[in-house]
Short mmCIF file of C-alpha atoms in Angstrom, two decimals:
data_model
loop_
_atom_site.label_atom_id
_atom_site.label_comp_id
_atom_site.label_asym_id
_atom_site.label_seq_id
_atom_site.Cartn_x
_atom_site.Cartn_y
_atom_site.Cartn_z
CA MET A 42 128.33 116.29 81.95
CA ALA A 43 125.13 116.83 83.92
CA SER A 44 123.03 114.99 81.35
CA GLU A 45 125.46 112.07 81.32
CA LYS A 46 125.32 111.89 85.09
CA ILE A 47 121.52 111.90 85.06
CA CYS A 48 121.52 109.11 82.45
CA SER A 49 123.86 106.96 84.52
CA ILE A 50 121.76 107.47 87.64
CA LEU A 51 118.57 106.69 85.74
CA LEU A 52 120.12 103.55 84.26
CA PHE A 53 121.11 102.25 87.65
CA SER A 54 117.82 103.30 89.22
CA ALA A 55 116.14 101.10 86.60
CA VAL A 56 118.27 98.16 87.78
CA ILE A 57 117.29 98.94 91.37
CA LEU A 58 113.62 98.97 90.46
CA LEU A 59 114.02 95.71 88.58
CA LEU A 60 115.45 94.13 91.70
CA HIS A 61 113.24 95.97 94.16
CA GLY A 62 111.32 92.94 95.28
CA ALA A 63 114.07 91.40 97.35
CA PRO A 64 112.15 90.30 100.45
CA SER A 65 112.42 92.79 103.22
CA VAL A 66 114.02 90.46 105.64
CA LEU A 67 115.40 87.04 104.95
CA ALA A 68 116.09 85.09 108.10
CA GLY A 69 119.72 84.39 107.38
CA ASP A 70 120.60 80.84 106.42
CA ILE A 71 118.20 78.89 108.59
CA VAL A 72 116.06 76.30 106.81
CA HIS A 73 112.40 76.31 107.76
CA ASP A 74 109.37 74.16 107.19
CA ASP A 75 108.82 73.53 103.48
CA ASP A 76 105.31 72.49 102.49
CA SER A 77 106.46 71.35 99.05
CA THR A 78 108.10 68.23 100.50
CA PRO A 79 106.07 65.15 101.53
CA LYS A 80 104.78 64.86 105.08
CA LYS A 81 103.42 61.81 106.80
CA PRO A 82 103.43 60.30 110.29
CA GLY A 83 107.04 59.76 111.30
CA CYS A 84 108.20 62.19 108.63
CA ALA A 85 106.85 65.59 109.63
CA ASN A 86 109.75 67.44 111.26
CA GLN A 87 110.48 71.04 110.41
CA PHE A 88 113.77 71.65 108.68
CA VAL A 89 116.17 73.31 111.14
CA LEU A 90 119.83 74.13 111.07
CA VAL A 91 121.96 72.06 113.43
CA LYS A 92 125.24 73.02 115.04
CA VAL A 93 127.78 70.21 115.12
CA GLN A 94 130.48 71.13 117.64
CA THR A 95 133.55 68.88 117.64
CA TRP A 96 136.17 67.92 120.22
CA VAL A 97 139.48 66.34 119.22
CA ASN A 98 141.18 64.37 122.03
CA GLY A 99 139.05 66.31 124.53
CA VAL A 100 139.95 69.73 123.11
CA GLU A 101 137.21 71.86 121.51
CA ASP A 102 137.74 72.16 117.77
CA ALA A 103 135.75 73.23 114.68
CA GLU A 104 132.01 73.79 114.52
CA PHE A 105 129.97 72.76 111.47
CA VAL A 106 126.43 73.54 110.39
CA GLY A 107 124.05 70.93 109.04
CA VAL A 108 120.32 70.62 108.45
CA GLY A 109 117.99 68.27 110.30
CA ALA A 110 115.93 65.71 108.38
CA ARG A 111 112.18 65.56 107.98
CA PHE A 112 112.28 62.24 109.87
CA GLY A 113 113.89 61.12 113.12
CA ARG A 114 113.95 62.51 116.64
CA ALA A 115 113.89 66.26 117.09
CA ILE A 116 117.24 67.77 117.99
CA VAL A 117 117.57 69.57 121.33
CA SER A 118 117.62 73.36 121.17
CA LYS A 119 119.81 74.13 124.20
CA GLU A 120 123.52 73.47 124.21
CA LYS A 121 123.52 72.42 127.85
CA ASN A 122 121.10 69.58 127.04
CA ALA A 123 123.24 68.22 124.20
CA LYS A 124 125.59 65.36 125.10
CA HIS A 125 129.17 64.90 123.94
CA THR A 126 129.13 61.67 121.95
CA ARG A 127 131.91 59.78 120.20
CA LEU A 128 131.95 60.03 116.40
CA ILE A 129 132.85 57.05 114.21
CA LEU A 130 132.98 56.30 110.48
CA SER A 131 130.55 53.77 109.08
CA ASP A 132 131.85 50.57 107.51
CA PRO A 133 130.55 50.29 104.83
CA ARG A 134 130.61 54.02 104.24
CA ASP A 135 127.12 54.27 102.73
CA CYS A 136 125.47 52.50 105.70
CA CYS A 137 123.02 50.75 103.37
CA SER A 138 123.87 47.46 105.09
CA PRO A 139 124.59 46.75 108.78
CA PRO A 140 127.93 48.30 109.89
CA LYS A 141 130.80 45.88 110.53
CA ASN A 142 132.30 47.99 113.32
CA LYS A 143 130.84 47.89 116.81
CA ILE A 144 128.65 50.86 117.79
CA VAL A 145 127.64 51.62 121.36
CA GLY A 146 125.58 54.80 121.43
CA ASP A 147 127.99 56.54 119.06
CA VAL A 148 127.23 59.10 116.36
CA ILE A 149 127.88 57.46 113.01
CA MET A 150 129.05 59.37 109.94
CA VAL A 151 127.98 57.98 106.55
CA ASP A 152 128.15 58.98 102.89
CA ARG A 153 125.13 59.93 100.81
CA GLY A 154 124.03 57.59 98.02
CA ASN A 155 123.19 53.96 97.08
CA CYS A 156 120.01 53.86 99.21
CA THR A 157 117.39 56.13 100.75
CA PHE A 158 118.06 58.43 103.69
CA THR A 159 115.53 56.59 105.82
CA ARG A 160 117.19 53.23 105.14
CA LYS A 161 120.53 54.65 106.31
CA ALA A 162 118.88 55.99 109.45
CA ASN A 163 117.11 52.69 110.18
CA THR A 164 120.36 50.76 109.64
CA ALA A 165 122.25 53.08 112.01
CA GLN A 166 119.47 52.87 114.59
CA ASN A 167 119.44 49.08 114.48
CA ALA A 168 123.21 49.12 115.02
CA ASN A 169 122.75 51.11 118.28
CA ALA A 170 123.90 54.49 116.94
CA SER A 171 122.62 57.54 118.85
CA ALA A 172 122.56 59.80 115.77
CA ILE A 173 123.53 59.75 112.11
CA LEU A 174 125.47 62.38 110.15
CA ILE A 175 124.97 62.00 106.39
CA ILE A 176 127.64 63.70 104.28
CA ASN A 177 126.31 65.30 101.11
CA ASN A 178 128.13 64.80 97.81
CA GLN A 179 127.98 68.57 97.15
CA LYS A 180 129.04 71.72 98.99
CA GLU A 181 125.44 72.76 99.65
CA LEU A 182 123.06 71.50 102.30
CA TYR A 183 120.21 69.24 101.22
CA LYS A 184 116.78 68.69 102.74
CA MET A 185 116.36 65.04 103.60
CA VAL A 186 112.76 63.92 103.05
CA CYS A 187 110.86 60.65 102.77
CA ASP A 188 109.76 58.97 99.56
CA PRO A 189 105.97 58.96 99.09
CA ASP A 190 105.75 55.15 99.27
CA GLU A 191 107.99 54.67 102.34
CA THR A 192 106.44 52.97 105.35
CA ASP A 193 109.39 52.07 107.62
CA LEU A 194 109.53 55.42 109.41
CA ASN A 195 109.85 54.34 113.04
CA ILE A 196 113.12 56.28 113.42
CA HIS A 197 114.06 57.51 116.90
CA ILE A 198 117.54 58.93 116.35
CA PRO A 199 118.38 62.39 114.96
CA ALA A 200 119.51 62.56 111.32
CA VAL A 201 121.58 65.50 110.09
CA MET A 202 122.91 66.37 106.65
CA LEU A 203 126.38 67.99 106.44
CA PRO A 204 128.00 69.54 103.34
CA LEU A 205 130.86 67.84 101.50
CA ASP A 206 133.65 70.07 102.86
CA ALA A 207 132.52 69.48 106.46
CA GLY A 208 132.54 65.73 105.85
CA ALA A 209 136.07 65.87 104.43
CA ARG A 210 137.36 67.72 107.46
CA LEU A 211 135.62 65.38 109.91
CA GLU A 212 137.04 62.37 108.11
CA LYS A 213 140.53 63.86 108.38
CA MET A 214 140.00 64.31 112.13
CA LEU A 215 138.89 60.71 112.52
CA THR A 216 141.80 59.22 110.58
CA SER A 217 144.52 61.36 112.18
CA THR A 218 143.49 61.39 115.87
CA SER A 219 142.51 58.85 118.45
CA SER A 220 139.26 60.42 119.65
CA VAL A 221 136.64 62.70 118.10
CA SER A 222 133.38 63.57 119.81
CA VAL A 223 130.49 65.77 118.70
CA GLN A 224 127.61 67.70 120.20
CA LEU A 225 124.41 68.24 118.21
CA TYR A 226 121.94 71.03 119.00
CA SER A 227 119.72 73.47 117.15
CA PRO A 228 119.39 76.82 118.97
CA ARG A 229 116.23 78.80 118.31
CA ARG A 230 116.24 82.30 116.91
CA PRO A 231 114.91 85.15 119.09
CA PRO A 232 111.50 86.48 117.97
CA VAL A 233 112.93 89.96 117.33
CA ASP A 234 116.48 91.07 116.70
CA VAL A 235 117.95 94.55 117.06
CA ALA A 236 118.97 94.35 113.40
CA GLU A 237 115.34 94.75 112.37
CA VAL A 238 115.01 97.92 114.46
CA PHE A 239 118.10 99.44 112.88
CA LEU A 240 116.97 98.52 109.37
CA TRP A 241 113.60 100.11 110.04
CA MET A 242 115.30 103.31 111.21
CA MET A 243 117.67 103.32 108.21
CA ALA A 244 114.80 103.00 105.75
CA VAL A 245 112.67 105.71 107.41
CA LEU A 246 115.56 108.17 107.82
CA THR A 247 116.68 107.63 104.22
CA ILE A 248 113.23 108.58 102.91
CA LEU A 249 113.08 111.49 105.36
CA CYS A 250 116.39 112.97 104.17
CA ALA A 251 115.62 112.39 100.49
CA SER A 252 112.16 113.95 100.82
CA TYR A 253 113.45 117.13 102.46
CA TRP A 254 116.23 117.50 99.90
CA SER A 255 113.76 117.02 97.05
CA ALA A 256 111.22 119.44 98.54
CA TRP A 257 113.87 122.04 99.32
CA THR A 258 115.09 121.97 95.71
CA ALA A 259 111.53 122.18 94.36
CA ARG A 260 110.71 125.14 96.62
CA GLU A 261 113.88 127.01 95.60
CA ALA A 262 112.96 126.46 91.96
CA ALA A 263 109.41 127.68 92.64
CA ILE A 264 110.76 130.85 94.28
CA GLU A 265 112.98 131.52 91.28
CA GLN A 266 110.01 131.04 88.95
CA ASP A 267 107.94 133.44 91.05
CA LYS A 268 110.62 136.08 90.67
CA LEU A 269 110.67 135.58 86.92
CA LEU A 270 106.89 135.88 86.72
CA LYS A 271 106.82 139.06 88.79
CA ASP A 272 109.63 140.70 86.80
CA ALA A 273 108.35 139.67 83.36
CA SER A 274 106.67 142.37 81.30
CA ASP A 275 106.48 141.28 77.68
CA GLU A 276 106.34 137.53 77.81
CA ILE A 277 105.35 134.83 80.22
CA PRO A 278 107.64 131.84 80.87
CA ASN A 279 106.26 128.68 79.36
CA THR A 280 107.51 126.37 82.11
CA LYS A 281 105.81 125.21 85.26
CA TYR A 282 106.97 127.07 88.32
CA SER A 283 107.74 123.80 90.06
CA SER A 284 110.07 122.39 87.41
CA VAL A 285 113.61 121.71 88.52
CA SER A 286 116.65 121.46 86.29
CA GLY A 287 118.04 117.94 86.17
CA VAL A 288 114.83 116.30 87.43
CA VAL A 289 113.05 113.57 85.48
CA ASN A 290 109.29 113.26 85.99
CA MET A 291 108.02 109.72 85.59
CA ASN A 292 104.84 109.12 83.60
CA VAL A 293 102.27 106.31 83.55
CA LYS A 294 103.87 104.56 80.59
CA ALA A 295 107.29 104.58 82.23
CA ALA A 296 105.82 103.23 85.47
CA VAL A 297 104.26 100.25 83.67
CA LEU A 298 107.39 99.60 81.58
CA PHE A 299 109.48 99.51 84.74
CA VAL A 300 107.51 96.53 85.97
CA VAL A 301 107.53 94.78 82.58
CA PHE A 302 111.29 95.15 82.31
CA ALA A 303 111.58 94.12 85.94
CA SER A 304 109.90 90.78 85.29
CA CYS A 305 112.09 90.09 82.25
CA PHE A 306 115.28 91.05 84.03
CA LEU A 307 114.40 89.10 87.17
CA PHE A 308 113.65 85.99 85.15
CA MET A 309 116.97 86.39 83.33
CA LEU A 310 118.75 86.66 86.67
CA TYR A 311 116.98 83.56 87.89
CA LYS A 312 118.06 81.53 84.87
CA LEU A 313 121.58 82.93 84.53
CA MET A 314 122.44 83.40 88.20
CA SER A 315 126.13 82.67 88.70
CA SER A 316 129.20 84.16 90.32
CA TRP A 317 130.08 86.15 87.20
CA PHE A 318 126.57 87.60 87.07
CA ILE A 319 126.94 88.73 90.67
CA ASP A 320 130.24 90.35 89.70
CA VAL A 321 128.44 92.31 86.98
CA LEU A 322 125.91 93.53 89.53
CA VAL A 323 128.75 94.48 91.88
CA VAL A 324 130.29 96.63 89.14
CA LEU A 325 126.92 98.27 88.45
CA PHE A 326 126.45 98.90 92.15
CA CYS A 327 129.90 100.48 92.41
CA ILE A 328 129.14 102.82 89.49
CA GLY A 329 125.81 103.83 90.97
CA GLY A 330 127.28 104.10 94.46
CA ILE A 331 130.07 106.39 93.27
CA GLU A 332 127.56 108.67 91.54
CA GLY A 333 125.24 108.67 94.54
CA LEU A 334 127.93 109.29 97.15
CA GLN A 335 129.53 111.98 95.00
CA THR A 336 126.20 113.77 94.46
CA CYS A 337 125.35 113.72 98.18
CA LEU A 338 128.81 114.92 99.27
CA VAL A 339 128.91 117.71 96.70
CA ALA A 340 125.44 118.90 97.73
CA LEU A 341 126.43 118.83 101.39
CA LEU A 342 129.89 120.41 101.04
CA SER A 343 128.72 123.11 98.65
CA ARG A 344 127.05 124.82 101.62
CA TRP A 345 130.50 125.50 103.05
CA PHE A 346 132.55 125.59 99.84
CA LYS A 347 130.18 127.48 97.59
CA HIS A 348 132.87 128.94 95.34
CA ALA A 349 134.41 125.50 94.69
CA GLY A 350 130.98 124.16 93.85
CA GLU A 351 130.26 126.89 91.32
CA ALA A 352 133.71 127.06 89.67
CA TYR A 353 134.17 124.62 86.79
CA ILE A 354 137.09 123.12 84.93
CA LYS A 355 137.14 121.17 81.68
CA VAL A 356 138.37 117.58 82.01
CA PRO A 357 139.15 115.44 78.92
CA PHE A 358 136.39 112.91 78.11
CA LEU A 359 134.27 114.21 81.01
CA GLY A 360 133.57 117.81 80.07
CA SER A 361 133.00 120.57 82.62
CA ILE A 362 133.25 119.50 86.25
CA SER A 363 133.14 121.65 89.36
CA TYR A 364 136.27 121.83 91.48
CA LEU A 365 134.31 120.39 94.39
CA THR A 366 133.19 117.38 92.33
CA LEU A 367 136.77 116.87 91.17
CA ALA A 368 137.93 116.93 94.78
CA VAL A 369 135.46 114.36 96.13
CA SER A 370 135.49 111.97 93.14
CA PRO A 371 138.75 110.16 94.12
CA PHE A 372 137.41 109.54 97.61
CA CYS A 373 134.08 108.19 96.33
CA THR A 374 135.79 105.95 93.78
CA THR A 375 138.26 104.60 96.33
CA PHE A 376 135.46 103.97 98.82
CA ALA A 377 133.43 101.95 96.29
CA VAL A 378 136.43 99.99 95.03
CA LEU A 379 137.49 99.05 98.57
CA TRP A 380 133.97 97.80 99.25
CA ALA A 381 134.05 95.68 96.08
CA VAL A 382 137.41 94.17 97.02
CA TYR A 383 136.50 93.44 100.65
CA ARG A 384 132.75 92.91 100.24
CA ASN A 385 132.89 89.43 101.78
CA ASN A 386 134.49 90.69 105.01
CA SER A 387 132.46 91.09 108.17
CA PHE A 388 132.62 94.91 108.13
CA ALA A 389 131.70 95.35 104.44
CA TRP A 390 128.00 95.76 105.21
CA ILE A 391 128.71 99.24 106.58
CA CYS A 392 130.23 100.42 103.29
CA GLN A 393 127.45 98.75 101.31
CA ASP A 394 124.80 100.55 103.35
CA ILE A 395 126.54 103.93 102.95
CA LEU A 396 126.78 103.51 99.18
CA GLY A 397 123.22 102.22 98.99
CA ILE A 398 121.68 105.01 101.07
CA ALA A 399 123.57 107.67 99.08
CA LEU A 400 122.35 106.12 95.83
CA ILE A 401 118.72 105.92 96.98
CA ILE A 402 118.75 109.56 98.12
CA THR A 403 120.24 110.65 94.79
CA VAL A 404 117.69 108.70 92.76
CA LEU A 405 114.84 110.16 94.80
CA GLN A 406 116.28 113.61 94.13
CA ILE A 407 116.40 113.04 90.35
CA VAL A 408 113.40 110.80 89.60
CA HIS A 409 110.09 112.35 90.65
CA VAL A 410 106.53 111.11 90.76
CA PRO A 411 104.66 114.18 89.41
CA ASN A 412 101.21 113.27 90.72
CA LEU A 413 99.25 110.68 92.64
CA LYS A 414 98.07 109.00 89.44
CA VAL A 415 101.61 108.04 88.39
CA GLY A 416 102.44 107.05 91.97
CA THR A 417 99.40 104.77 92.13
CA VAL A 418 100.27 103.06 88.84
CA LEU A 419 103.91 102.60 89.84
CA LEU A 420 103.23 101.21 93.30
CA GLY A 421 100.20 99.22 92.13
CA CYS A 422 102.25 97.45 89.46
CA ALA A 423 105.09 96.90 91.92
CA PHE A 424 102.59 95.44 94.40
CA ILE A 425 101.44 92.86 91.83
CA TYR A 426 105.05 92.22 90.78
CA ASP A 427 106.08 91.44 94.36
CA ILE A 428 103.20 89.08 95.02
CA PHE A 429 103.72 87.18 91.77
CA TRP A 430 107.49 86.67 91.98
CA VAL A 431 107.59 85.94 95.72
CA PHE A 432 104.49 83.78 96.13
CA VAL A 433 102.85 82.81 92.81
CA SER A 434 106.14 81.91 91.10
CA LYS A 435 106.42 78.92 93.44
CA LYS A 436 103.61 77.22 91.52
CA PHE A 437 105.49 77.52 88.23
CA PHE A 438 109.14 77.09 89.28
CA LYS A 439 108.81 75.02 92.50
CA GLU A 440 110.60 77.81 94.39
CA SER A 441 110.24 81.54 94.98
CA VAL A 442 112.09 83.22 92.12
CA MET A 443 112.49 86.47 94.06
CA ILE A 444 113.98 84.80 97.13
CA VAL A 445 116.35 82.66 95.06
CA VAL A 446 117.66 85.76 93.28
CA ALA A 447 117.85 87.86 96.45
CA ARG A 448 119.87 85.21 98.25
CA GLY A 449 122.02 84.35 95.26
CA ASP A 450 121.35 80.68 95.92
CA ARG A 451 122.91 79.55 92.63
CA SER A 452 125.80 81.97 92.52
CA GLY A 453 128.02 80.74 95.32
CA GLU A 454 127.95 84.32 96.64
CA ASP A 455 126.09 86.10 99.44
CA GLY A 456 123.45 87.44 97.05
CA ILE A 457 122.82 90.58 95.05
CA PRO A 458 124.38 93.81 96.42
CA MET A 459 121.27 95.99 95.91
CA LEU A 460 120.29 95.57 99.55
CA LEU A 461 120.67 97.32 102.87
CA LYS A 462 121.81 94.84 105.47
CA PHE A 463 122.49 94.74 109.18
CA PRO A 464 124.04 91.86 111.17
CA ARG A 465 121.69 89.97 113.47
CA ILE A 466 123.23 90.74 116.85
CA PHE A 467 121.45 88.34 119.21
CA ASP A 468 120.92 85.56 116.70
CA PRO A 469 122.91 82.40 117.53
CA TRP A 470 123.08 81.66 113.80
CA GLY A 471 124.39 85.09 112.85
CA GLY A 472 123.53 86.23 109.35
CA TYR A 473 121.91 89.48 108.25
CA SER A 474 118.51 91.07 108.09
CA ILE A 475 118.09 92.76 104.71
CA ILE A 476 115.79 95.13 102.86
CA GLY A 477 115.75 95.68 99.12
CA PHE A 478 116.56 99.13 97.76
CA GLY A 479 113.25 99.26 95.92
CA ASP A 480 111.29 98.74 99.13
CA ILE A 481 112.67 102.13 100.18
CA LEU A 482 112.93 103.83 96.80
CA LEU A 483 109.49 103.11 95.34
CA PRO A 484 107.36 104.23 98.29
CA GLY A 485 109.97 106.95 98.89
CA MET A 486 108.98 108.52 95.56
CA LEU A 487 105.41 108.88 96.79
CA VAL A 488 106.44 110.19 100.21
CA ALA A 489 108.81 112.75 98.64
CA PHE A 490 106.01 113.85 96.32
CA SER A 491 103.74 114.49 99.32
CA LEU A 492 106.32 116.79 100.95
CA ARG A 493 106.90 118.73 97.70
CA TYR A 494 103.15 119.23 97.44
CA ASP A 495 102.89 120.36 101.07
CA TRP A 496 105.67 122.93 100.76
CA LEU A 497 104.45 124.35 97.45
CA ALA A 498 100.90 124.54 98.85
CA ASN A 499 102.16 126.10 102.13
CA LYS A 500 100.44 123.40 104.19
CA SER A 501 101.26 122.86 107.84
CA LEU A 502 102.81 119.61 109.02
CA ARG A 503 99.54 118.27 110.44
CA GLY A 504 97.40 119.79 107.72
CA GLY A 505 99.55 118.40 104.92
CA TYR A 506 100.19 114.90 103.61
CA PHE A 507 103.87 114.23 104.27
CA LEU A 508 103.59 113.49 107.98
CA TRP A 509 100.82 110.95 107.42
CA ALA A 510 102.58 109.38 104.40
CA MET A 511 105.75 109.03 106.47
CA LEU A 512 103.86 107.45 109.36
CA ALA A 513 102.08 105.11 106.94
CA TYR A 514 105.38 103.98 105.44
CA GLY A 515 106.94 103.38 108.85
CA PHE A 516 103.90 101.46 110.05
CA GLY A 517 103.74 99.40 106.84
CA LEU A 518 107.39 98.42 107.20
CA LEU A 519 106.77 97.56 110.86
CA VAL A 520 103.91 95.29 109.85
CA THR A 521 106.30 93.61 107.40
CA TYR A 522 108.64 92.66 110.24
CA VAL A 523 105.74 91.42 112.33
CA ALA A 524 104.57 89.28 109.40
CA LEU A 525 108.09 87.97 108.94
CA ASN A 526 108.21 86.68 112.49
CA LEU A 527 104.69 85.28 112.33
CA MET A 528 105.60 83.46 109.11
CA ASP A 529 108.50 81.74 110.88
CA GLY A 530 111.18 83.68 109.03
CA HIS A 531 110.00 83.16 105.45
CA GLY A 532 110.94 86.15 103.26
CA GLN A 533 108.19 88.76 103.02
CA PRO A 534 107.79 91.36 100.24
CA ALA A 535 107.58 94.68 102.05
CA LEU A 536 105.51 96.35 99.33
CA LEU A 537 102.72 93.88 100.06
CA TYR A 538 102.17 95.80 103.30
CA ILE A 539 103.65 99.25 102.56
CA VAL A 540 101.69 100.01 99.37
CA PRO A 541 98.19 99.70 100.91
CA PHE A 542 99.19 101.85 103.88
CA THR A 543 100.87 104.68 101.93
CA LEU A 544 98.51 104.86 98.96
CA GLY A 545 95.46 104.27 101.13
CA THR A 546 96.46 107.04 103.53
CA LEU A 547 97.07 109.64 100.82
CA MET A 548 93.89 108.80 98.92
CA THR A 549 91.73 108.78 102.04
CA LEU A 550 93.10 112.10 103.29
CA GLY A 551 92.93 113.66 99.82
CA GLN A 552 89.30 112.64 99.43
CA LYS A 553 88.39 113.87 102.90
CA ARG A 554 90.09 117.25 102.39
CA GLY A 555 88.87 117.77 98.83
CA ASP A 556 92.39 117.73 97.36
CA LEU A 557 92.21 114.34 95.65
CA LYS A 558 91.58 115.73 92.16
CA GLY A 559 94.55 118.08 92.40
CA LEU A 560 96.80 115.40 93.85
CA TRP A 561 95.70 112.89 91.23
CA ARG A 562 96.04 115.03 88.09
CA ASN A 563 98.27 118.02 88.75
CA GLY A 564 100.33 116.99 91.73
CA GLU A 565 100.83 120.62 92.62
CA PRO A 566 98.67 123.47 93.93
CA GLN A 567 97.01 125.82 91.48
CA LYS A 568 98.84 129.11 91.12
CA HIS A 569 97.68 132.06 89.03
CA CYS A 570 100.16 134.20 87.13
CA PRO A 571 100.28 137.78 88.56
CA HIS A 572 100.45 139.20 85.01
CA LEU A 573 97.15 137.66 83.96
CA ARG A 574 93.65 138.53 85.04
CA LEU A 575 90.31 137.01 84.32
CA GLU A 576 88.10 139.40 82.33
CA ASN A 577 84.32 139.37 82.47
CA SER A 578 84.31 137.76 79.04
CA GLY A 579 86.16 134.78 80.46
CA GLU A 580 89.34 135.52 78.43
CA LEU A 581 92.79 136.02 79.92
CA SER A 582 94.58 139.26 79.12
CA PRO A 583 97.71 141.04 80.42
CA GLU A 584 97.20 143.47 83.27
#
């Protein structure tokens, strides 16, 4: 049963690592400046989301969200500066020719198609419209740009694209009531949101808890090995004193293969992204979350219910299970299933974060980086992986593959579930700040390794490596958030900043203290067996 559990955790941890590059924080749904679209005088606006508030017969009604065009007048950012303006339907609907109905400073609603966006805007402007709402022929928003050869770009009215469902509802309002008015404005996001602070704390505390659990287990195993070595008389155990039952030590080959598989799997997700694929990931997340939550609860409760944790019962198809595991399993399963059923509700992020944190802690307890060499290869490959799929992939696929997958842009869903998320509290657009599991798990392996080394080497907090590795991780993640805001909300791969800080700190300190060789190769302090002594001849013999 234990081996099956380890296999299931390792399988899901592989999926986490494959998806680790989800940008640390995506700025919700807002559309920002996109350098891949043409810019020219009169067509150089940034893409911004626009709130379209409606009033029906003077009574406030639904609010819709559109995206401003590259051309036209900039939309006001403050609601108090936005005027209530009457909304009318264009006749003809495509607005490719002058409207037949009289327009006096009204907002005109038109359908997409039959001519360019700029021609529609010019036609509406010449007909005395104060703004133009263009209804997309799909449910998604679309960035309205200018053709490279366009010259008639003297457009002084705002142009906004709305999705198909919003257009259908507005049309129903217009045909069934006597008066519909709208207010267009694009509120700005605050530079920093509390969500980013909470995500930072969640990531740091998760690594902190996982590191102490991992180090505690390793020290207990080392103490047991010491007892065996002291009591042994005829034979010497052939295992390292620091080995722990149920722990898998990663090697260099596995670290490289993780990244190779990651690229293949990410590309497959990019090509096959759909709602059913997201459902598969949800199922995988539930399985991993159940295992993680169960492992954490059993480890915690066994301190108080030791007998239940050590007494086992045979269960068909599952083998021997402790009574404590049997008791908590229904709760963990129910918790994960309820999250899966209600994952689109506003409160579901809490359950997702609990399952995710439990899973990350469990993986960090089971999968160990045995030395600095393996940690460097793993994080170095992940560093290159992040940069390629977030930034370089734009040159090959015209969009960031990592960001498309993380957001689930082609799935009709909210994105992959392998993320910690927190609602943006002071953001007028709402949405979530997110961080990928791997941005916690991968550097967390190195940080946990540093604490295991410190405890086994009996190093003090200041004289060891854990404190400085923890500070380096926290500072690297902080720099990620700063970069996110400086980059105007574009998704940033956290490992781009975290890896240099964590690896650089450990290597610099190790070199300065003379421990680098031991950290790099052995990953544990040298310890001589009490039953062996070094003879003058240089041979080892029993005492």
